[in-house]
Amino acid sequence: EVQLVESGGGLVKPGGSLRLSCAASGFAFSNAWMSWVRQAPGKGLEWVGRIKSKTDGGTTDYAAPVKGRFSISRDDSKNTLYLQMNSLKTEDTAVYYCSDGLAVWGQGTTVTVSS
Amino acid sequence: DIQMTQSPSSLSASVGDRVTITCRASQSISSDLNWYQQKPGKAPNLLIYAASSLRSGVPSGFSGSGSGTDFTLTISSLQPEDFATYYCQQTHGTFGQGTKVEIK
């Protein structure tokens, strides 16, 4: 079964850090470009960033609101995608989804940034 | 960064109506455009990819068109299960603001 499962969400104070994980199964993860997408409460979908496959260079790109604070990485040996979030702000509060950029999406993990 | 402008932000329609949602990119994105449906509390569901290709299993009443900067999602005959929020997205990039389709 093709699946993505996010984990690592939780409550963190402003200025804190959190690392999200996304475990992939059922498809060729190493060949896939992967994205993180978030959705703040009651708001629309917001693209966070993307990492290319290693064969395509493995480079990353980020949305302006998170550039310099968030970092995406991947471990193809573990079929796992990561999102390292530093210097968190209250406006980063959202459900975070990983996706293959097309049809495969996780169920989301909730990040709450609050004092 | 490429901006995606979607319209309208919401619409009210009746079962059986034809519905059209538009999406405009701030610069050409060729056909790298996907359409998603999202229902409350759920992850987005891919409907259309590469601007006009219907994902397997998606009802044929959904269709997409366009290339370059202007794109359209059409629902030919609105069904009860189609009331949801729809988003366009440049592949691995920015989303439109969303269109909430509500029951009239």
PDB file of N, CA and C in Angstrom, chain A residues 33-35 37 39 43-47 50 62 64 67 97 99-103 105-106, chain B residues 1 34 36 38 41-46 49-50 55 87 89 91-97:
ATOM      1  N   TRP A  33      10.491  13.381  -5.890  1.00  0.00           N
ATOM      2  CA  TRP A  33      10.607  14.705  -5.302  1.00  0.00           C
ATOM      3  C   TRP A  33       9.536  14.764  -4.213  1.00  0.00           C
ATOM      4  N   MET A  34       9.888  15.323  -3.077  1.00  0.00           N
ATOM      5  CA  MET A  34       8.956  15.341  -1.956  1.00  0.00           C
ATOM      6  C   MET A  34       8.746  16.758  -1.451  1.00  0.00           C
ATOM      7  N   SER A  35       7.545  17.035  -1.000  1.00  0.00           N
ATOM      8  CA  SER A  35       7.200  18.360  -0.494  1.00  0.00           C
ATOM      9  C   SER A  35       6.609  18.294   0.908  1.00  0.00           C
ATOM     10  N   VAL A  37       3.781  20.561   3.070  1.00  0.00           N
ATOM     11  CA  VAL A  37       2.689  21.519   2.916  1.00  0.00           C
ATOM     12  C   VAL A  37       2.060  21.700   4.292  1.00  0.00           C
ATOM     13  N   GLN A  39      -1.146  23.738   6.782  1.00  0.00           N
ATOM     14  CA  GLN A  39      -2.453  24.371   6.773  1.00  0.00           C
ATOM     15  C   GLN A  39      -2.750  24.888   8.170  1.00  0.00           C
ATOM     16  N   LYS A  43      -7.448  28.034   7.566  1.00  0.00           N
ATOM     17  CA  LYS A  43      -6.815  28.692   6.414  1.00  0.00           C
ATOM     18  C   LYS A  43      -6.595  27.699   5.273  1.00  0.00           C
ATOM     19  N   GLY A  44      -6.052  28.212   4.171  1.00  0.00           N
ATOM     20  CA  GLY A  44      -5.798  27.391   3.007  1.00  0.00           C
ATOM     21  C   GLY A  44      -4.479  26.637   3.091  1.00  0.00           C
ATOM     22  N   LEU A  45      -4.213  25.871   2.049  1.00  0.00           N
ATOM     23  CA  LEU A  45      -2.977  25.108   1.970  1.00  0.00           C
ATOM     24  C   LEU A  45      -1.818  26.046   1.639  1.00  0.00           C
ATOM     25  N   GLU A  46      -0.685  25.809   2.291  1.00  0.00           N
ATOM     26  CA  GLU A  46       0.517  26.621   2.051  1.00  0.00           C
ATOM     27  C   GLU A  46       1.693  25.686   1.793  1.00  0.00           C
ATOM     28  N   TRP A  47       2.296  25.806   0.633  1.00  0.00           N
ATOM     29  CA  TRP A  47       3.507  25.035   0.330  1.00  0.00           C
ATOM     30  C   TRP A  47       4.648  25.533   1.203  1.00  0.00           C
ATOM     31  N   ARG A  50      10.380  21.910  -0.806  1.00  0.00           N
ATOM     32  CA  ARG A  50      10.521  20.720  -1.636  1.00  0.00           C
ATOM     33  C   ARG A  50      11.971  20.278  -1.683  1.00  0.00           C
ATOM     34  N   TYR A  62      12.411  26.584  -0.730  1.00  0.00           N
ATOM     35  CA  TYR A  62      11.527  26.901   0.389  1.00  0.00           C
ATOM     36  C   TYR A  62      10.646  28.107   0.079  1.00  0.00           C
ATOM     37  N   ALA A  64       8.989  31.673   1.074  1.00  0.00           N
ATOM     38  CA  ALA A  64       9.616  32.821   1.724  1.00  0.00           C
ATOM     39  C   ALA A  64       9.416  32.875   3.243  1.00  0.00           C
ATOM     40  N   LYS A  67      12.013  30.346   4.805  1.00  0.00           N
ATOM     41  CA  LYS A  67      13.397  30.292   4.310  1.00  0.00           C
ATOM     42  C   LYS A  67      14.353  30.776   5.392  1.00  0.00           C
ATOM     43  N   TYR A  97       1.703  18.476   6.366  1.00  0.00           N
ATOM     44  CA  TYR A  97       1.575  17.293   5.523  1.00  0.00           C
ATOM     45  C   TYR A  97       2.852  17.092   4.714  1.00  0.00           C
ATOM     46  N   SER A  99       4.092  15.109   1.120  1.00  0.00           N
ATOM     47  CA  SER A  99       3.440  14.683  -0.118  1.00  0.00           C
ATOM     48  C   SER A  99       4.487  14.426  -1.181  1.00  0.00           C
ATOM     49  N   ASP A 100       4.109  13.571  -2.145  1.00  0.00           N
ATOM     50  CA  ASP A 100       4.988  13.369  -3.302  1.00  0.00           C
ATOM     51  C   ASP A 100       4.735  14.431  -4.371  1.00  0.00           C
ATOM     52  N   GLY A 101       3.936  15.424  -4.005  1.00  0.00           N
ATOM     53  CA  GLY A 101       3.663  16.506  -4.942  1.00  0.00           C
ATOM     54  C   GLY A 101       2.525  16.192  -5.897  1.00  0.00           C
ATOM     55  N   LEU A 102       1.960  15.034  -5.744  1.00  0.00           N
ATOM     56  CA  LEU A 102       0.844  14.620  -6.606  1.00  0.00           C
ATOM     57  C   LEU A 102      -0.227  13.933  -5.759  1.00  0.00           C
ATOM     58  N   ALA A 103      -0.309  12.634  -5.854  1.00  0.00           N
ATOM     59  CA  ALA A 103      -1.443  11.923  -5.273  1.00  0.00           C
ATOM     60  C   ALA A 103      -1.193  11.364  -3.885  1.00  0.00           C
ATOM     61  N   TRP A 105      -0.284  11.596  -0.086  1.00  0.00           N
ATOM     62  CA  TRP A 105      -0.261  12.548   1.024  1.00  0.00           C
ATOM     63  C   TRP A 105      -0.320  11.773   2.336  1.00  0.00           C
ATOM     64  N   GLY A 106       0.334  12.309   3.362  1.00  0.00           N
ATOM     65  CA  GLY A 106       0.173  11.762   4.691  1.00  0.00           C
ATOM     66  C   GLY A 106      -1.108  12.278   5.328  1.00  0.00           C
TER      67      GLY A 106
ATOM     68  N   ASP B   1       9.344  34.420  -6.620  1.00  0.00           N
ATOM     69  CA  ASP B   1       8.463  33.278  -6.439  1.00  0.00           C
ATOM     70  C   ASP B   1       7.211  33.435  -7.306  1.00  0.00           C
ATOM     71  N   ASN B  34      -1.711  21.345 -10.858  1.00  0.00           N
ATOM     72  CA  ASN B  34      -2.573  20.299 -10.321  1.00  0.00           C
ATOM     73  C   ASN B  34      -3.785  20.927  -9.648  1.00  0.00           C
ATOM     74  N   TYR B  36      -6.708  20.090  -6.626  1.00  0.00           N
ATOM     75  CA  TYR B  36      -7.024  19.247  -5.480  1.00  0.00           C
ATOM     76  C   TYR B  36      -8.406  19.605  -4.927  1.00  0.00           C
ATOM     77  N   GLN B  38     -10.392  19.310  -1.200  1.00  0.00           N
ATOM     78  CA  GLN B  38     -10.168  19.032   0.209  1.00  0.00           C
ATOM     79  C   GLN B  38     -11.474  19.169   0.990  1.00  0.00           C
ATOM     80  N   GLY B  41     -10.908  18.440   7.679  1.00  0.00           N
ATOM     81  CA  GLY B  41     -10.213  17.436   8.479  1.00  0.00           C
ATOM     82  C   GLY B  41      -9.484  16.370   7.681  1.00  0.00           C
ATOM     83  N   LYS B  42      -9.469  16.516   6.348  1.00  0.00           N
ATOM     84  CA  LYS B  42      -8.842  15.501   5.497  1.00  0.00           C
ATOM     85  C   LYS B  42      -7.682  16.096   4.719  1.00  0.00           C
ATOM     86  N   ALA B  43      -6.770  15.233   4.308  1.00  0.00           N
ATOM     87  CA  ALA B  43      -5.701  15.664   3.411  1.00  0.00           C
ATOM     88  C   ALA B  43      -6.283  15.970   2.029  1.00  0.00           C
ATOM     89  N   PRO B  44      -5.611  16.816   1.267  1.00  0.00           N
ATOM     90  CA  PRO B  44      -6.080  17.089  -0.105  1.00  0.00           C
ATOM     91  C   PRO B  44      -6.105  15.830  -0.955  1.00  0.00           C
ATOM     92  N   ASN B  45      -7.019  15.822  -1.912  1.00  0.00           N
ATOM     93  CA  ASN B  45      -7.179  14.694  -2.821  1.00  0.00           C
ATOM     94  C   ASN B  45      -6.945  15.177  -4.253  1.00  0.00           C
ATOM     95  N   LEU B  46      -5.968  14.593  -4.930  1.00  0.00           N
ATOM     96  CA  LEU B  46      -5.638  15.012  -6.292  1.00  0.00           C
ATOM     97  C   LEU B  46      -6.769  14.659  -7.252  1.00  0.00           C
ATOM     98  N   TYR B  49      -3.982  16.388 -12.808  1.00  0.00           N
ATOM     99  CA  TYR B  49      -2.558  16.686 -12.813  1.00  0.00           C
ATOM    100  C   TYR B  49      -2.131  17.087 -14.224  1.00  0.00           C
ATOM    101  N   ALA B  50      -0.988  17.729 -14.317  1.00  0.00           N
ATOM    102  CA  ALA B  50      -0.498  18.224 -15.611  1.00  0.00           C
ATOM    103  C   ALA B  50      -1.574  19.010 -16.342  1.00  0.00           C
ATOM    104  N   ARG B  55      -7.005  12.162 -12.874  1.00  0.00           N
ATOM    105  CA  ARG B  55      -6.442  11.062 -12.083  1.00  0.00           C
ATOM    106  C   ARG B  55      -7.362   9.850 -12.148  1.00  0.00           C
ATOM    107  N   TYR B  87      -8.328  23.599  -4.651  1.00  0.00           N
ATOM    108  CA  TYR B  87      -7.081  24.349  -4.742  1.00  0.00           C
ATOM    109  C   TYR B  87      -6.345  24.006  -6.039  1.00  0.00           C
ATOM    110  N   GLN B  89      -2.458  24.182  -7.680  1.00  0.00           N
ATOM    111  CA  GLN B  89      -1.081  24.219  -7.193  1.00  0.00           C
ATOM    112  C   GLN B  89      -0.121  24.053  -8.358  1.00  0.00           C
ATOM    113  N   THR B  91       2.986  22.461  -9.527  1.00  0.00           N
ATOM    114  CA  THR B  91       3.593  21.222  -9.035  1.00  0.00           C
ATOM    115  C   THR B  91       4.812  21.520  -8.172  1.00  0.00           C
ATOM    116  N   HIS B  92       4.810  20.978  -6.937  1.00  0.00           N
ATOM    117  CA  HIS B  92       5.891  21.207  -5.967  1.00  0.00           C
ATOM    118  C   HIS B  92       6.125  22.693  -5.736  1.00  0.00           C
ATOM    119  N   GLY B  93       5.000  23.446  -5.716  1.00  0.00           N
ATOM    120  CA  GLY B  93       5.139  24.877  -5.503  1.00  0.00           C
ATOM    121  C   GLY B  93       3.880  25.485  -4.910  1.00  0.00           C
ATOM    122  N   THR B  94       3.669  26.736  -5.169  1.00  0.00           N
ATOM    123  CA  THR B  94       2.629  27.535  -4.523  1.00  0.00           C
ATOM    124  C   THR B  94       1.226  27.057  -4.844  1.00  0.00           C
ATOM    125  N   PHE B  95       0.346  27.185  -3.829  1.00  0.00           N
ATOM    126  CA  PHE B  95      -1.078  26.917  -3.994  1.00  0.00           C
ATOM    127  C   PHE B  95      -1.835  28.216  -4.267  1.00  0.00           C
ATOM    128  N   GLY B  96      -2.977  28.077  -4.941  1.00  0.00           N
ATOM    129  CA  GLY B  96      -3.933  29.160  -4.966  1.00  0.00           C
ATOM    130  C   GLY B  96      -4.598  29.272  -3.598  1.00  0.00           C
ATOM    131  N   GLN B  97      -5.398  30.324  -3.441  1.00  0.00           N
ATOM    132  CA  GLN B  97      -5.992  30.606  -2.129  1.00  0.00           C
ATOM    133  C   GLN B  97      -7.145  29.674  -1.781  1.00  0.00           C
TER     134      GLN B  97
END
